[in-house]
Coordinates of N, CA, C and O in Angstrom, one line a residue:
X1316 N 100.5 104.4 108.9 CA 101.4 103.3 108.6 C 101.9 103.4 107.2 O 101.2 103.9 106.3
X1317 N 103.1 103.0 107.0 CA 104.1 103.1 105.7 C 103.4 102.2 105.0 O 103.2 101.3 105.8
X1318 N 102.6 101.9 103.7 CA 101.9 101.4 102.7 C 102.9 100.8 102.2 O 102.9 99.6 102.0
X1319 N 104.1 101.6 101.9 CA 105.2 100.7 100.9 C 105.7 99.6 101.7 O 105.8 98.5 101.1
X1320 N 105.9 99.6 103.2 CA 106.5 98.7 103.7 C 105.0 97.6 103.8 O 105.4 96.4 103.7
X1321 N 103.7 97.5 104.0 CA 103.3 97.2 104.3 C 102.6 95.9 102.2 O 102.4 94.7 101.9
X1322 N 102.7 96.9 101.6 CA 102.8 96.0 100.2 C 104.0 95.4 99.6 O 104.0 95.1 98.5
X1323 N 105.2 95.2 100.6 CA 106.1 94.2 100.7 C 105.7 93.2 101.6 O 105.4 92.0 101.3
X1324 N 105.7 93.3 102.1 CA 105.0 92.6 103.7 C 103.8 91.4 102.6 O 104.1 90.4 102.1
X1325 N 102.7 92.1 102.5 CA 101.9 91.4 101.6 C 102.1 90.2 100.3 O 101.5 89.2 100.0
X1326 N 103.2 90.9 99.8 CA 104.1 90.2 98.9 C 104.7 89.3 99.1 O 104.9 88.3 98.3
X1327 N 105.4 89.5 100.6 CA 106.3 88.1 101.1 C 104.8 86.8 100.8 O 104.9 85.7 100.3
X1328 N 103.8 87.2 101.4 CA 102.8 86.1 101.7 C 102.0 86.4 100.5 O 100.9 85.9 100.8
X1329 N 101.9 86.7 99.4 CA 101.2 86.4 98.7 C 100.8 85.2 98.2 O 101.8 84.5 98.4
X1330 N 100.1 84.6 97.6 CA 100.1 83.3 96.3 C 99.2 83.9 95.4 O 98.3 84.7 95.6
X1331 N 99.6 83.2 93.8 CA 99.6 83.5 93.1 C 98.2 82.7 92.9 O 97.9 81.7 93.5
X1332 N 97.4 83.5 91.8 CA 95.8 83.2 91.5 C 95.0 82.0 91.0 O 94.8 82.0 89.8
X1333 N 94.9 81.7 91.2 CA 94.3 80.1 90.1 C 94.7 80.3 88.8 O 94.3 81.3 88.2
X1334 N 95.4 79.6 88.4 CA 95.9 79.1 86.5 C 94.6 78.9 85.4 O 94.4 79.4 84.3
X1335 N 93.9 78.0 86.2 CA 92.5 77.9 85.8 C 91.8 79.1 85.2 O 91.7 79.3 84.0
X1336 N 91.3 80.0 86.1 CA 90.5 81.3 86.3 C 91.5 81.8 85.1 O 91.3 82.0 83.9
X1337 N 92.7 82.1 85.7 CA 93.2 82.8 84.4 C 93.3 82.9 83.2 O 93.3 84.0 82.6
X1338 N 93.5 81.1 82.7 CA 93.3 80.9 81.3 C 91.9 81.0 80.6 O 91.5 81.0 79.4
X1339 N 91.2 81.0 81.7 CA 89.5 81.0 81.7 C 89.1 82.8 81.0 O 88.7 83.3 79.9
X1340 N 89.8 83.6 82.5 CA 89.8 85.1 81.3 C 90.3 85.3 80.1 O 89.7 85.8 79.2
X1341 N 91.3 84.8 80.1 CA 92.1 85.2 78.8 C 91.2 84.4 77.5 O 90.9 85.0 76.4
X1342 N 90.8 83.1 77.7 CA 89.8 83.0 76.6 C 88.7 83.4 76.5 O 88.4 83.7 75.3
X1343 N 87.9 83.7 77.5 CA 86.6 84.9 77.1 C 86.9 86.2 76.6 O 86.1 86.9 76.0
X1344 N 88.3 86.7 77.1 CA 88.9 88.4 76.3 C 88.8 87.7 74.6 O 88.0 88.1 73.8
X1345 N 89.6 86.9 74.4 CA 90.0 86.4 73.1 C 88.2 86.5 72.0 O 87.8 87.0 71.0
X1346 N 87.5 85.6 73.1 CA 86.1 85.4 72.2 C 85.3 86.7 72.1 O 84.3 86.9 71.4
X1347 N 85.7 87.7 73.1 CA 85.0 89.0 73.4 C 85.5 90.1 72.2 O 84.9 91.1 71.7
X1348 N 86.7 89.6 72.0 CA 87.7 90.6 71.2 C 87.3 90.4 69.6 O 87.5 91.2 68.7
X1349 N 86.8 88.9 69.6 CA 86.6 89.1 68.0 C 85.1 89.6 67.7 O 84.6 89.9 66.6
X1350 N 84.4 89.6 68.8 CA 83.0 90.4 68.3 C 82.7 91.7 68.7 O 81.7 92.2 68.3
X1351 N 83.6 92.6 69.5 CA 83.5 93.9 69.5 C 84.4 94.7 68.8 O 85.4 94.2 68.1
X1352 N 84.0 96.1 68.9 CA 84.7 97.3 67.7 C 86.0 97.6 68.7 O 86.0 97.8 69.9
X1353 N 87.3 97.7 67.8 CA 88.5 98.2 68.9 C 88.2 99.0 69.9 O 88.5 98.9 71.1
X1354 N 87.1 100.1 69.2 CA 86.9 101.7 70.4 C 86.0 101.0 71.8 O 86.1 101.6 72.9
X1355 N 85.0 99.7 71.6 CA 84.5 99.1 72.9 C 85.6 98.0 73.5 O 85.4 97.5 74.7
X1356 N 86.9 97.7 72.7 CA 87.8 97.0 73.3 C 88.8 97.9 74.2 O 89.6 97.5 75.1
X1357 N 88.6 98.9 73.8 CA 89.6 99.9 74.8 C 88.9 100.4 75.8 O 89.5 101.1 76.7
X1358 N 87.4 100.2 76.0 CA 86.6 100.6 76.7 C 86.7 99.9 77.5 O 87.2 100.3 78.6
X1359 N 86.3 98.6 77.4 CA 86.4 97.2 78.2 C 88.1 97.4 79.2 O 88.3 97.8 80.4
X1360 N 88.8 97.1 78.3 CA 90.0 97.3 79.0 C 90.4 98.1 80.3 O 90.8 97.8 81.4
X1361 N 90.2 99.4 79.6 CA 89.9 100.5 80.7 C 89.3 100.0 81.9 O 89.8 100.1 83.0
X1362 N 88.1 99.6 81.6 CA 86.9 99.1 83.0 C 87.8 98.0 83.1 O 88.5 98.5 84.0
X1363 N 88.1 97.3 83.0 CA 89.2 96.1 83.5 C 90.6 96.4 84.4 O 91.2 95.9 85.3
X1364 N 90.8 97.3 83.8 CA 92.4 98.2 84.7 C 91.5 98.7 85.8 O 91.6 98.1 86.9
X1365 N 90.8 99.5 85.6 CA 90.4 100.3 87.0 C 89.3 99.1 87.9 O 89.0 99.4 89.0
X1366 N 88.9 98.2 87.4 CA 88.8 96.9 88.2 C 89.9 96.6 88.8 O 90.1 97.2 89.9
X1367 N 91.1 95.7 88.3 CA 92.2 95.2 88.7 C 92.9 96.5 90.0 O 93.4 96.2 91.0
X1368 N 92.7 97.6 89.6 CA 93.3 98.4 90.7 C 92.6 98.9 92.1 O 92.9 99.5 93.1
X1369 N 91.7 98.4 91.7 CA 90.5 98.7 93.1 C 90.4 97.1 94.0 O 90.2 97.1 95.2
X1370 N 90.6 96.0 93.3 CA 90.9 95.4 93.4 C 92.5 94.7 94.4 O 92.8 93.9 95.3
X1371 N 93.2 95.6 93.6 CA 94.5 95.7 94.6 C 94.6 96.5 95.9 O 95.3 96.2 96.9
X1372 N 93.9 97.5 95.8 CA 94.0 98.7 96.9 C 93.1 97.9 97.9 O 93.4 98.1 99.1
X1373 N 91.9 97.0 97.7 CA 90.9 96.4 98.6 C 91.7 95.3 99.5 O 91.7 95.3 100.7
X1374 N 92.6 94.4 98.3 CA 93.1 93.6 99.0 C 94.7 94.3 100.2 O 95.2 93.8 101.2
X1375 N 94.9 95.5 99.4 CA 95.9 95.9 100.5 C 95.3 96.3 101.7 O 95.9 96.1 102.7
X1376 N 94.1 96.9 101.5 CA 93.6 97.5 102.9 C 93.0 96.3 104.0 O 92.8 96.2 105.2
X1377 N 92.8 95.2 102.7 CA 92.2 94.6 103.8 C 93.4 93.8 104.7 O 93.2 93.8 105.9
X1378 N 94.7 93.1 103.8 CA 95.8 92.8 104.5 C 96.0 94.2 105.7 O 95.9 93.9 106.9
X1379 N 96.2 95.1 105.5 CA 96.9 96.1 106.7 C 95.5 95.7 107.9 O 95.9 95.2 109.0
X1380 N 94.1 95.8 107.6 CA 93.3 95.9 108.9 C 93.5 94.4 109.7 O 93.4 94.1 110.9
X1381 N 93.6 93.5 108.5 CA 94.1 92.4 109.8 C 95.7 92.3 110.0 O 95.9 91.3 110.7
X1382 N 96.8 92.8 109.8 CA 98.1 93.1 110.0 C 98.0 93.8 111.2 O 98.2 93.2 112.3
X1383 N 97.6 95.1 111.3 CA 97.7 95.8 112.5 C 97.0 95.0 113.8 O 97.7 95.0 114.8
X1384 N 95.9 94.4 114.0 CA 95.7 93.9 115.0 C 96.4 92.5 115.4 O 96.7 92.2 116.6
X1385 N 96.7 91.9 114.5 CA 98.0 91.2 114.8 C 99.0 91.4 115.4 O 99.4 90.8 116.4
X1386 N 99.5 92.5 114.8 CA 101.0 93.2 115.0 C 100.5 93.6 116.8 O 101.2 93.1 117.7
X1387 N 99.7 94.3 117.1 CA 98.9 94.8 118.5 C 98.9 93.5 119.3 O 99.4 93.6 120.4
X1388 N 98.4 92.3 118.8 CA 98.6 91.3 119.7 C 99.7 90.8 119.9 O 100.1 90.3 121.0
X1389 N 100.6 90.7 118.8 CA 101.9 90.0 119.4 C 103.0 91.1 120.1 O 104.0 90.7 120.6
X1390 N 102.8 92.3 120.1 CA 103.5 93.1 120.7 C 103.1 92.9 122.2 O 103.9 93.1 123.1
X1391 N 101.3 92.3 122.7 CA 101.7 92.6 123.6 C 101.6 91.0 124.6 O 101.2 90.7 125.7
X1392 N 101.9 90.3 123.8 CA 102.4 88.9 124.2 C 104.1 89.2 124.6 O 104.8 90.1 124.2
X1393 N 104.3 88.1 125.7 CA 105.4 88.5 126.2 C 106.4 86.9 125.6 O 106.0 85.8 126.0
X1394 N 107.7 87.1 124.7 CA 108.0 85.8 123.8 C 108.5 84.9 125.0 O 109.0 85.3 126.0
X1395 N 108.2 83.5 124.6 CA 108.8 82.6 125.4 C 109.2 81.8 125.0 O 109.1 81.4 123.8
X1396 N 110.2 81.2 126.6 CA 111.8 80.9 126.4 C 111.4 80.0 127.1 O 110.8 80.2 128.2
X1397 N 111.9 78.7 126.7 CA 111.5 77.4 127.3 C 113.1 77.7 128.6 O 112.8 77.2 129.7
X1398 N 114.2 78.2 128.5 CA 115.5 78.2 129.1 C 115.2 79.1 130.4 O 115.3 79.0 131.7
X1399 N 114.5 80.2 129.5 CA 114.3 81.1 130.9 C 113.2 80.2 131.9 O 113.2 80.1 133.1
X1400 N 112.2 79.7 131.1 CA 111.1 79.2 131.9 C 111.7 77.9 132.8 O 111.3 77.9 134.0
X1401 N 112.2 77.4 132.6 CA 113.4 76.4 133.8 C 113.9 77.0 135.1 O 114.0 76.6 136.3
X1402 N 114.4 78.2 134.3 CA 115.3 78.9 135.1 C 114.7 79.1 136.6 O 115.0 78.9 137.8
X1403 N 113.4 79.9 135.7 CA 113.1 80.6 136.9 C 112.1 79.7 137.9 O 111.5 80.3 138.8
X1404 N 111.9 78.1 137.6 CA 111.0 77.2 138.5 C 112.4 76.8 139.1 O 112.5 76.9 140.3
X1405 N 113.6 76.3 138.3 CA 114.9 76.2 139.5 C 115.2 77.0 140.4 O 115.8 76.6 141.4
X1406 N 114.8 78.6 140.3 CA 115.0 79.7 141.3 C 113.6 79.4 142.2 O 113.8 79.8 143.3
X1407 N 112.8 79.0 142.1 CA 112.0 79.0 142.5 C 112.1 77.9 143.7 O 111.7 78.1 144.9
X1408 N 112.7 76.6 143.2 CA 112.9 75.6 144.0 C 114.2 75.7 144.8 O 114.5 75.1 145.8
X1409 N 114.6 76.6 144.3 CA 116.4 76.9 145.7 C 115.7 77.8 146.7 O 115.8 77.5 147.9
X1410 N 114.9 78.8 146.4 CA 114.5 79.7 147.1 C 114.1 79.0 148.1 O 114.7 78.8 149.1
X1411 N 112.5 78.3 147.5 CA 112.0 77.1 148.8 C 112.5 76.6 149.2 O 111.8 76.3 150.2
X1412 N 113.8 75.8 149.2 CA 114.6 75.1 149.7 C 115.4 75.6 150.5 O 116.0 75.0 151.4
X1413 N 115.6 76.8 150.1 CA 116.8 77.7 151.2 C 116.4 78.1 152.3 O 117.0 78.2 153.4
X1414 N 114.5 78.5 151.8 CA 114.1 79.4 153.2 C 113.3 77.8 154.5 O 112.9 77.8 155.6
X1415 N 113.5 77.1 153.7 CA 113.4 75.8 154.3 C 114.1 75.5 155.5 O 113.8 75.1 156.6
X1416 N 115.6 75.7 154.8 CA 117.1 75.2 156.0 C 117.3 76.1 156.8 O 118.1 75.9 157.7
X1417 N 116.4 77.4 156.7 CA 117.3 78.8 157.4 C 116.3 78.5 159.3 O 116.5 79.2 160.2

């Protein structure tokens, strides 16, 4: 399955993270940053990026495993049409009615 088309797809439905949580990280980085040495702040960081990206690849795989079985179910649902569904109990009732008069 195309990845690119499928992390657009994801994107149309995304929402964006709690404000909360966020401002919550960013002040523990802030209080974390003035008690460690730059070379453990680039350390941290590091482990934080390769967090955040395992993190994205989990949430993509996990969107595609429930996308594809969706996508499987609605393909094989057949769409309905309230016009055709008329239609065809009106054909239904001429039919009976015709082989009625014959």
């Amino acid at each position: 399955m195309d990845y690119e088309y499928m992390r657009a797809l994801r994107q149309r439905f995304f929402s964006e993270p709690d404000v909360m949580m966020q401002r919550e990280i960013e002040e523990g980085w802030r209080c974390l940053s003035d008690r460690v040495s730059k070379e453990d702040q680039k350390r941290i960081l590091r482990l934080v990026d390769l967090q955040a990206a395992l993190l994205e690849e989990t949430a993509l795989a996990s969107f595609v495993s429930g996308f594809q079985p969706a996508h499987g179910i609605a393909g094989e649902l057949k769409s309905y049409s309230f016009a055709r569904d008329e239609e065809a109990m009106a054909e239904g009732r001429r039919s009976c009615c015709g082989e009625a008069e014959s």
